Coordinates of C-alpha atoms in Angstrom, one line a residue:
X25 CA 28.9 134.9 33.6
X26 CA 30.8 137.4 32.7
X27 CA 35.1 137.6 32.4
X28 CA 36.3 141.0 33.2
X29 CA 39.9 142.1 32.9
X30 CA 40.9 144.6 36.2
X31 CA 43.3 146.7 35.0
X32 CA 44.5 148.6 38.3
X33 CA 47.8 151.1 38.8
X34 CA 49.4 149.0 41.3
X35 CA 49.2 146.2 43.4
X36 CA 48.0 145.3 47.0
X37 CA 50.2 148.3 48.5
X38 CA 48.9 150.9 46.6
X39 CA 46.1 152.3 48.3
X40 CA 43.9 153.5 45.1
X41 CA 44.1 150.2 43.5
X42 CA 43.5 148.3 46.9
X43 CA 40.5 150.5 47.8
X44 CA 38.7 150.9 44.7
X45 CA 39.4 147.6 43.2
X46 CA 40.8 144.6 45.3
X47 CA 39.0 144.6 48.7
X48 CA 35.4 144.1 45.7
X49 CA 37.0 141.1 44.6
X50 CA 35.1 138.8 46.9
X51 CA 31.7 140.0 46.8
X52 CA 32.1 139.8 42.6
X53 CA 30.4 136.7 42.8
X54 CA 28.9 137.4 39.2
X55 CA 31.5 137.7 37.2
X56 CA 35.4 136.3 37.0
X57 CA 37.9 138.7 37.3
X58 CA 41.5 138.8 35.9
X59 CA 44.1 140.9 37.6
X60 CA 46.7 142.9 35.8
X61 CA 48.0 145.9 37.7
X62 CA 50.6 148.2 35.6
X63 CA 53.0 148.8 38.5
X64 CA 54.3 146.4 41.3
X65 CA 54.2 146.6 44.9
X66 CA 58.0 147.1 44.9
X67 CA 57.8 150.3 42.8
X68 CA 55.1 151.9 45.8
X69 CA 58.0 151.1 48.3
X70 CA 60.3 152.7 46.7
X71 CA 58.0 155.7 46.3
X72 CA 57.2 155.7 49.9
X73 CA 61.1 155.4 50.5
X74 CA 62.1 158.1 48.3
X75 CA 64.0 155.5 46.3
X76 CA 64.5 156.0 42.3
X77 CA 62.5 154.5 39.8
X78 CA 64.7 153.6 36.9
X79 CA 62.9 154.1 33.4
X80 CA 63.7 150.6 32.7
X81 CA 61.0 149.4 35.0
X82 CA 59.0 152.1 33.6
X83 CA 59.5 150.7 29.8
X84 CA 58.9 146.9 31.0
X85 CA 55.9 147.4 32.9
X86 CA 54.2 149.3 29.9
X87 CA 55.4 147.0 27.2
X88 CA 53.8 144.2 29.4
X89 CA 50.9 145.9 29.9
X90 CA 50.6 146.4 25.8
X91 CA 51.5 142.5 25.3
X92 CA 49.0 141.5 27.9
X93 CA 46.1 143.8 26.1
X94 CA 46.9 142.2 22.9
X95 CA 46.4 138.6 23.8
X96 CA 43.1 139.7 26.0
X97 CA 40.4 137.5 25.3
X98 CA 38.1 139.5 28.1
X99 CA 35.9 141.9 26.4
X100 CA 35.3 144.4 29.5
X101 CA 38.0 146.1 31.1
X102 CA 37.6 147.5 34.1
X103 CA 40.5 150.2 34.2
X104 CA 41.8 152.6 37.4
X105 CA 41.7 156.5 35.6
X106 CA 43.5 155.3 32.5
X107 CA 45.9 152.6 30.6
X108 CA 49.5 154.7 30.3
X109 CA 50.0 157.3 31.8
X110 CA 51.7 160.6 30.2
X111 CA 50.3 158.7 26.6
X112 CA 48.1 160.4 24.5
X113 CA 44.3 159.0 24.0
X114 CA 44.6 157.3 20.6
X115 CA 47.0 155.1 21.8
X116 CA 44.8 153.7 24.6
X117 CA 41.7 153.8 22.1
X118 CA 43.7 151.1 20.0
X119 CA 42.6 148.6 22.9
X120 CA 39.3 149.6 24.0
X121 CA 37.8 148.9 20.1
X122 CA 34.9 145.9 20.5
X123 CA 35.5 146.2 24.4
X124 CA 33.1 147.6 27.2
X125 CA 35.4 149.7 29.2
X126 CA 34.4 150.8 33.1
X127 CA 37.3 153.4 34.3
X128 CA 37.0 154.3 37.7
X129 CA 38.6 157.7 39.6
X130 CA 39.6 158.5 42.9
X131 CA 40.8 161.8 42.7
X132 CA 41.0 164.6 39.7
X133 CA 43.3 163.1 37.4
X134 CA 42.7 165.1 34.9
X135 CA 43.9 168.2 36.7
X136 CA 47.3 166.2 36.6
X137 CA 47.1 166.9 32.5
X138 CA 45.0 170.0 32.1
X139 CA 47.2 172.2 35.1
X140 CA 50.5 170.5 34.2
X141 CA 53.4 173.2 34.4
X142 CA 54.8 171.9 31.1
X143 CA 52.9 173.5 27.9
X144 CA 53.6 171.0 26.1
X145 CA 52.1 168.2 28.5
X146 CA 48.8 170.6 28.3
X147 CA 48.7 171.1 25.1
X148 CA 49.1 166.9 23.9
X149 CA 47.3 165.8 27.2
X150 CA 45.6 168.3 28.8
X151 CA 41.9 166.9 27.3
X152 CA 43.2 163.3 27.3
X153 CA 41.2 161.9 30.1
X154 CA 38.2 164.0 28.9
X155 CA 38.4 161.6 25.9
X156 CA 38.8 158.3 28.2
X157 CA 35.3 159.5 30.2
X158 CA 33.7 160.3 26.8
X159 CA 34.6 156.7 25.2
X160 CA 34.5 155.1 28.6
X161 CA 30.5 153.2 28.7
X162 CA 30.3 153.8 32.9
X163 CA 32.5 156.3 34.4
X164 CA 32.6 155.4 38.2
X165 CA 33.6 158.7 40.1
X166 CA 34.4 158.9 43.8
X167 CA 32.7 161.7 44.1
X168 CA 30.5 164.8 43.0
X169 CA 33.8 167.2 41.7
X170 CA 34.4 163.9 39.4
X171 CA 31.2 163.4 38.2
X172 CA 30.5 166.8 37.1
X173 CA 34.1 166.7 34.7
X174 CA 32.5 163.3 33.3
X175 CA 29.1 164.9 33.0
X176 CA 31.0 168.0 30.8
X177 CA 33.7 165.6 29.0
X178 CA 29.9 163.7 27.6
X179 CA 30.3 160.6 29.2
X180 CA 27.7 158.0 28.6
X181 CA 26.8 156.9 31.7
X182 CA 28.3 157.9 35.4
X183 CA 27.9 156.2 38.7
X184 CA 29.3 157.7 42.0
X185 CA 30.7 155.2 44.4
X186 CA 32.7 156.7 46.9
X187 CA 36.1 155.6 48.4
X188 CA 35.1 152.6 50.8
X189 CA 36.3 150.4 53.8
X190 CA 35.5 146.9 54.7
X191 CA 33.4 147.8 58.0
X192 CA 34.4 143.9 59.2
X193 CA 38.0 144.7 59.4
X194 CA 37.6 148.2 61.5
X195 CA 37.0 147.6 65.3
X196 CA 35.6 151.0 67.2
X197 CA 38.8 152.0 70.0
X198 CA 37.6 151.1 72.9
X199 CA 38.5 153.8 75.2
X200 CA 37.7 157.8 74.6
X201 CA 38.4 158.9 78.5
X202 CA 41.8 159.5 78.0
X203 CA 43.7 161.6 80.6
X204 CA 45.9 162.9 77.7
X205 CA 44.5 163.1 74.3
X206 CA 46.1 161.8 71.2
X207 CA 45.6 163.5 67.9
X208 CA 47.0 161.5 64.8
X209 CA 46.8 161.7 61.3
X210 CA 47.5 158.8 58.5
X211 CA 49.2 159.1 55.2
X212 CA 51.8 158.7 53.1
X213 CA 54.6 161.0 52.2
X214 CA 53.6 162.3 49.5
X215 CA 50.7 163.9 51.3
X216 CA 52.1 165.3 54.4
X217 CA 52.8 168.6 53.2
X218 CA 49.2 169.2 53.9
X219 CA 49.7 167.8 57.8
X220 CA 52.8 170.2 57.8
X221 CA 50.4 172.4 57.2
X222 CA 48.4 172.6 60.1
X223 CA 52.0 172.4 62.1
X224 CA 51.5 175.8 63.8
X225 CA 48.2 174.9 64.6
X226 CA 49.3 171.9 66.5
X227 CA 51.7 174.0 68.1
X228 CA 49.3 176.1 69.5
X229 CA 47.3 173.1 70.7
X230 CA 50.1 171.6 72.5
X231 CA 51.1 174.7 74.0
X232 CA 47.8 175.4 75.4
X233 CA 46.9 171.5 76.4
X234 CA 48.9 168.3 77.4
X235 CA 48.1 166.0 73.9
X236 CA 49.9 163.5 71.8
X237 CA 49.9 163.3 68.4
X238 CA 50.5 160.5 66.3
X239 CA 51.4 160.8 62.3
X240 CA 51.3 157.6 60.5
X241 CA 52.7 157.5 56.8
X242 CA 55.3 160.5 56.6
X243 CA 59.3 160.5 55.8
X244 CA 61.4 163.2 57.1
X245 CA 59.1 166.1 58.9
X246 CA 60.7 169.4 59.6
X247 CA 61.5 170.5 63.4
X248 CA 58.8 171.0 65.3
X249 CA 58.1 173.1 68.9
X250 CA 56.1 169.6 70.1
X251 CA 57.3 166.2 70.6
X252 CA 55.3 163.5 68.3
X253 CA 55.3 159.8 67.8
X254 CA 55.9 158.9 64.0
X255 CA 55.4 155.7 62.4
X256 CA 55.7 153.8 59.4
X257 CA 52.4 152.9 57.5
X258 CA 51.7 149.0 57.1
X259 CA 48.4 147.8 55.7
X260 CA 48.5 144.6 58.7
X261 CA 48.7 147.5 61.4
X262 CA 46.4 150.7 59.8
X263 CA 43.9 149.9 62.2
X264 CA 45.2 149.7 65.0
X265 CA 47.2 152.9 64.5
X266 CA 44.1 154.6 64.3
X267 CA 42.5 153.3 67.1
X268 CA 45.3 154.9 69.2
X269 CA 43.7 158.5 68.0
X270 CA 41.1 160.1 70.1
X271 CA 40.9 162.5 67.0
X272 CA 41.3 162.2 63.3
X273 CA 42.5 165.0 61.0
X274 CA 42.6 166.3 57.5
X275 CA 44.0 169.2 56.3
X276 CA 43.5 169.5 52.9
X277 CA 44.4 172.9 50.2
X278 CA 42.0 174.8 48.5
X279 CA 43.8 174.0 45.0
X280 CA 41.4 172.1 42.0
X281 CA 42.8 168.5 42.3
X282 CA 42.5 168.3 46.0
X283 CA 38.9 168.8 45.1
X284 CA 38.8 165.7 43.6
X285 CA 39.7 163.5 46.6
X286 CA 37.8 161.6 48.2
X287 CA 38.2 162.2 51.9
X288 CA 39.5 158.2 52.8
X289 CA 41.4 159.2 56.1
X290 CA 38.0 160.5 57.2
X291 CA 36.5 157.8 56.2
X292 CA 39.0 155.3 58.2
X293 CA 38.7 157.4 61.3
X294 CA 35.1 157.4 61.8
X295 CA 35.2 153.3 60.8
X296 CA 37.0 153.2 64.5
X297 CA 34.8 155.4 65.8
X298 CA 37.5 158.8 65.7
X299 CA 35.8 162.1 65.8
X300 CA 37.1 163.7 63.3
X301 CA 37.8 168.0 62.4
X302 CA 39.4 168.4 58.7
X303 CA 38.9 171.1 55.6
X304 CA 35.8 171.4 54.2
X305 CA 37.1 170.5 50.9
X306 CA 35.5 168.8 48.0
X307 CA 34.5 165.6 49.3
X308 CA 34.8 166.3 53.2
X309 CA 32.1 168.8 53.2
X310 CA 29.9 165.6 52.6
X311 CA 31.7 163.6 55.0
X312 CA 32.1 165.8 58.3
X313 CA 28.6 166.6 59.9
X314 CA 29.5 169.4 62.3
X315 CA 28.6 169.1 65.5
X316 CA 27.8 165.3 64.6
X317 CA 30.8 163.1 63.6
X318 CA 33.3 166.1 64.2
X319 CA 34.0 169.3 63.0
X320 CA 34.8 171.5 59.7
X321 CA 37.6 174.3 60.3
X322 CA 38.9 176.7 58.0
X323 CA 41.0 179.4 59.4
X324 CA 43.9 178.6 62.0
X325 CA 41.3 179.9 64.8
X326 CA 38.9 177.4 63.3
X327 CA 41.4 174.3 64.2
X328 CA 42.1 175.3 67.9
X329 CA 39.0 175.9 68.6
X330 CA 37.4 172.7 67.2
X331 CA 40.5 170.5 68.5
X332 CA 40.1 172.1 71.9
X333 CA 36.4 171.5 72.0
X334 CA 37.2 167.6 71.5
X335 CA 40.2 167.5 73.8
X336 CA 38.2 168.4 76.5
X337 CA 35.3 166.6 76.4
X338 CA 35.5 163.0 76.4
X339 CA 32.1 162.4 76.0
X340 CA 31.4 164.4 72.8
X341 CA 34.4 162.0 72.1
X342 CA 32.2 159.1 72.2
X343 CA 28.8 160.4 70.8
X344 CA 30.9 161.7 67.7
X345 CA 32.6 158.4 67.2
X346 CA 29.4 156.1 67.6
X347 CA 28.0 158.5 65.4
X348 CA 30.5 158.8 62.4
X349 CA 31.0 154.5 62.9
X350 CA 27.3 154.0 61.8
X351 CA 27.5 157.0 59.1
X352 CA 30.5 154.8 57.3
X353 CA 28.1 151.7 57.7
X354 CA 25.5 152.9 56.0
X355 CA 27.3 154.7 53.3
X356 CA 31.1 154.2 53.1
X357 CA 31.4 150.6 53.1
X358 CA 32.2 148.1 50.8
X359 CA 29.1 145.8 52.0
X360 CA 26.3 148.2 50.9
X361 CA 28.3 149.4 48.0
X362 CA 29.4 146.6 45.5
X363 CA 26.5 145.6 44.1
X364 CA 26.2 149.3 42.3
X365 CA 30.1 148.1 40.7
X366 CA 28.7 144.8 39.9
X367 CA 26.1 146.2 37.8
X368 CA 28.5 148.2 36.1
X369 CA 30.7 145.9 35.4
X370 CA 28.0 143.4 33.8
X371 CA 26.2 145.8 32.0
X372 CA 23.0 145.1 30.2

């Protein structure tokens, strides 16, 4: 059995680490995994609550990872994005030598560096992720945008694995004929500006129809002319919160970093049988099948029109929801994808 050192970014509360790494652990029976995340749940809690992160905390966590890698006996490293954010490639490469390296990306991390507002960061680190991709034995990409970057960087082997859910954890909503529909969004404070970008649309929809709005994982939203229900995000309650939605939305900006996103909100909505409306940016274009599981929306008029179409037709919501659930079961669940990851970890 191959021994693998998993070097995720976060502990369980970090969504990228949980989705791209931890939920697969119980399925990877042919490898032995030791998990060593860089940052703790306390870090994630502080980020979500807007509290400051001390420099000493980060120094301590980086030193712990340095020490771990110096002592590690495992010859296979399974890495989330990079070993040391904001450190140059040559430092990471010290720990790659003589080891099989599998690196996973669920977003366009390279744009954090090559589009950074600081010229010095762009100069020193602009091509860091390209170097990581080129050195890795396997790059696991969450979508084709990341795959194309890995290919241009000269990656040896590229495997596309979309962000996925554990289908057994998500139950389909039971009721579609609510007289008052609920439009929902699930995310985090770091992404809520995307939700706020469609507030004018939601204001117009609330003027035309009696509808509820449920926002999960937000903090300090601006005042609006419509009422909404606001909830903290919790791993224990996220599925039950989505089941309250009649329509799930995912607005996205047409910016380079957003093109690397993996559309996980949409996948979560569909897993619960909730029809979707979202921006056709990045992988969203592949997940949204117009007239089958929901609608793409570009302009404000598109958003209003498609939302009203679903609000006014409960049967359509049910049909789209059933289709979406089947779509997730076939293409976006860990039960269908774990063997690809296991093969990448084992190698030849």
